Short mmCIF file of C-alpha atoms in Angstrom, two decimals:
data_model
loop_
_atom_site.label_atom_id
_atom_site.label_comp_id
_atom_site.label_asym_id
_atom_site.label_seq_id
_atom_site.Cartn_x
_atom_site.Cartn_y
_atom_site.Cartn_z
CA MET Y 1381 115.74 97.68 53.90
CA VAL Y 1382 114.68 95.05 56.52
CA VAL Y 1383 112.99 95.63 59.76
CA ARG Y 1384 113.98 93.12 62.58
CA ARG Y 1385 112.61 92.76 65.99
CA LEU Y 1386 115.34 92.77 68.77
CA THR Y 1387 114.76 90.02 71.47
CA ARG Y 1388 118.16 89.98 73.29
CA ALA Y 1389 119.96 92.62 75.61
CA ASP Y 1390 123.17 92.22 73.27
CA GLU Y 1391 121.23 93.31 70.36
CA LEU Y 1392 120.28 96.70 71.94
CA GLY Y 1393 123.43 98.69 70.68
CA ASP Y 1394 121.83 98.74 67.21
CA TYR Y 1395 118.79 100.53 68.72
CA PHE Y 1396 120.82 102.94 70.59
CA ALA Y 1397 123.40 103.64 67.60
CA VAL Y 1398 120.24 105.28 65.67
CA ASP Y 1399 118.25 106.61 68.71
CA GLU Y 1400 121.24 108.44 70.33
CA ALA Y 1401 122.65 109.77 66.77
CA VAL Y 1402 119.32 111.51 66.45
CA TRP Y 1403 118.41 112.45 70.07
CA GLY Y 1404 121.50 112.29 71.95
CA THR Y 1405 121.91 110.29 75.26
CA GLY Y 1406 119.45 112.20 77.42
CA PHE Y 1407 117.00 109.25 77.43
CA SER Y 1408 119.31 106.37 77.00
CA ALA Y 1409 119.66 105.13 80.66
CA TRP Y 1410 115.88 105.36 81.12
CA VAL Y 1411 114.99 103.48 77.80
CA ARG Y 1412 117.78 101.03 78.32
CA SER Y 1413 116.52 100.18 82.01
CA TRP Y 1414 112.98 99.62 80.65
CA PHE Y 1415 114.25 97.41 77.81
CA LEU Y 1416 116.29 95.22 80.14
CA ALA Y 1417 113.57 94.89 82.67
CA ALA Y 1418 111.17 93.93 80.08
CA LEU Y 1419 113.43 91.33 78.46
CA ALA Y 1420 113.78 89.86 81.90
CA GLY Y 1421 110.05 89.84 82.45
CA GLU Y 1422 110.10 92.42 85.18
CA ALA Y 1423 108.03 94.92 83.16
CA ASP Y 1424 105.35 95.09 80.68
CA PRO Y 1425 106.59 93.26 77.64
CA VAL Y 1426 107.87 95.47 74.77
CA ALA Y 1427 108.68 94.85 71.03
CA ILE Y 1428 111.91 96.68 69.82
CA PHE Y 1429 112.50 97.15 66.21
CA VAL Y 1430 115.47 98.23 64.15
CA ALA Y 1431 115.46 98.91 60.29
CA TYR Y 1432 118.55 98.10 58.54
CA ALA Y 1433 119.90 99.22 55.10
CA ASP Y 1434 122.82 97.38 53.69
CA GLY Y 1435 123.38 95.78 57.03
CA ALA Y 1436 123.65 99.07 59.25
CA PRO Y 1437 120.93 100.37 61.61
CA VAL Y 1438 119.12 103.36 60.03
CA GLY Y 1439 115.74 103.50 61.97
CA CYS Y 1440 114.09 102.34 65.23
CA GLY Y 1441 111.06 102.27 67.32
CA TRP Y 1442 109.33 100.37 70.15
CA VAL Y 1443 106.04 99.63 71.26
CA THR Y 1444 104.70 98.51 74.81
CA LEU Y 1445 102.51 95.22 75.05
CA PRO Y 1446 101.02 95.51 78.14
CA PRO Y 1447 98.90 92.46 79.14
CA HIS Y 1448 95.30 92.77 80.22
CA ARG Y 1449 94.92 96.33 78.38
CA THR Y 1450 93.28 97.25 74.98
CA PHE Y 1451 96.15 99.59 73.75
CA ALA Y 1452 99.79 99.41 72.97
CA HIS Y 1453 101.91 102.62 73.25
CA LEU Y 1454 104.23 103.70 70.33
CA PHE Y 1455 107.64 104.90 71.44
CA GLY Y 1456 110.88 105.95 69.85
CA GLY Y 1457 110.13 106.14 66.21
CA THR Y 1458 113.55 107.48 64.90
CA VAL Y 1459 115.14 107.51 61.45
CA LEU Y 1460 118.61 108.76 60.59
CA PRO Y 1461 118.36 111.94 58.55
CA SER Y 1462 120.38 110.28 55.80
CA HIS Y 1463 117.69 107.67 55.25
CA ARG Y 1464 114.51 109.78 55.77
CA ARG Y 1465 111.89 109.90 53.05
CA ARG Y 1466 112.44 106.15 52.11
CA GLY Y 1467 109.79 104.47 53.98
CA VAL Y 1468 111.77 103.57 57.12
CA HIS Y 1469 109.44 105.22 59.36
CA ARG Y 1470 106.48 103.79 57.88
CA ALA Y 1471 107.95 100.15 57.95
CA ILE Y 1472 108.92 100.42 61.70
CA ALA Y 1473 105.51 101.82 62.46
CA ALA Y 1474 103.82 98.92 60.64
CA ALA Y 1475 106.07 96.42 62.35
CA ARG Y 1476 105.05 97.99 65.80
CA ALA Y 1477 101.35 97.79 64.84
CA HIS Y 1478 101.63 94.20 63.78
CA ALA Y 1479 103.35 93.28 67.16
CA ALA Y 1480 100.43 95.02 68.97
CA ARG Y 1481 97.84 93.17 67.05
CA ASP Y 1482 99.55 89.89 67.52
CA ALA Y 1483 99.55 90.41 71.36
CA GLY Y 1484 95.73 90.96 71.16
CA LEU Y 1485 96.04 94.90 71.50
CA PRO Y 1486 93.53 96.51 69.01
CA TRP Y 1487 94.43 100.20 69.92
CA LEU Y 1488 97.66 102.00 69.35
CA VAL Y 1489 98.30 105.36 71.13
CA THR Y 1490 101.43 107.66 71.14
CA ASP Y 1491 102.71 110.97 72.21
CA ALA Y 1492 104.03 111.67 68.82
CA ASN Y 1493 106.36 114.91 68.46
CA ALA Y 1494 105.68 117.36 65.56
CA HIS Y 1495 107.90 115.26 63.14
CA SER Y 1496 106.29 111.91 63.79
CA GLU Y 1497 102.70 113.00 64.19
CA PRO Y 1498 102.19 113.69 60.47
CA LEU Y 1499 103.70 110.46 59.44
CA LEU Y 1500 101.65 108.35 61.78
CA ARG Y 1501 98.57 110.03 60.79
CA ARG Y 1502 99.18 109.19 57.13
CA VAL Y 1503 99.53 105.42 58.14
CA GLY Y 1504 96.51 105.38 60.21
#
């Protein structure tokens, strides 16, 4: 498995392949507009990550990187059911935490759901 940071709009399909497979399309338009605005420099920066297994996207997550703040906000940590319990969520959480630290943001916050909360609590 490899976790890769997406940096271009044409890469977002891999993120949405995972997110929509798990959650449906209810938030896709909102998330896509946020990503595109951030990539264009029109909104707070974000770091978008996708985990790949055998070249296929199997997990995703993103983190806001607001300038002039002390915290980053974790969003969208999602793993396909077929790849759960294999360290994918942990790897995505670590990648987001490293991106926040590299951006000078020492604190992470999240509104984790009942599934993600115990996983994030275990990784600190």
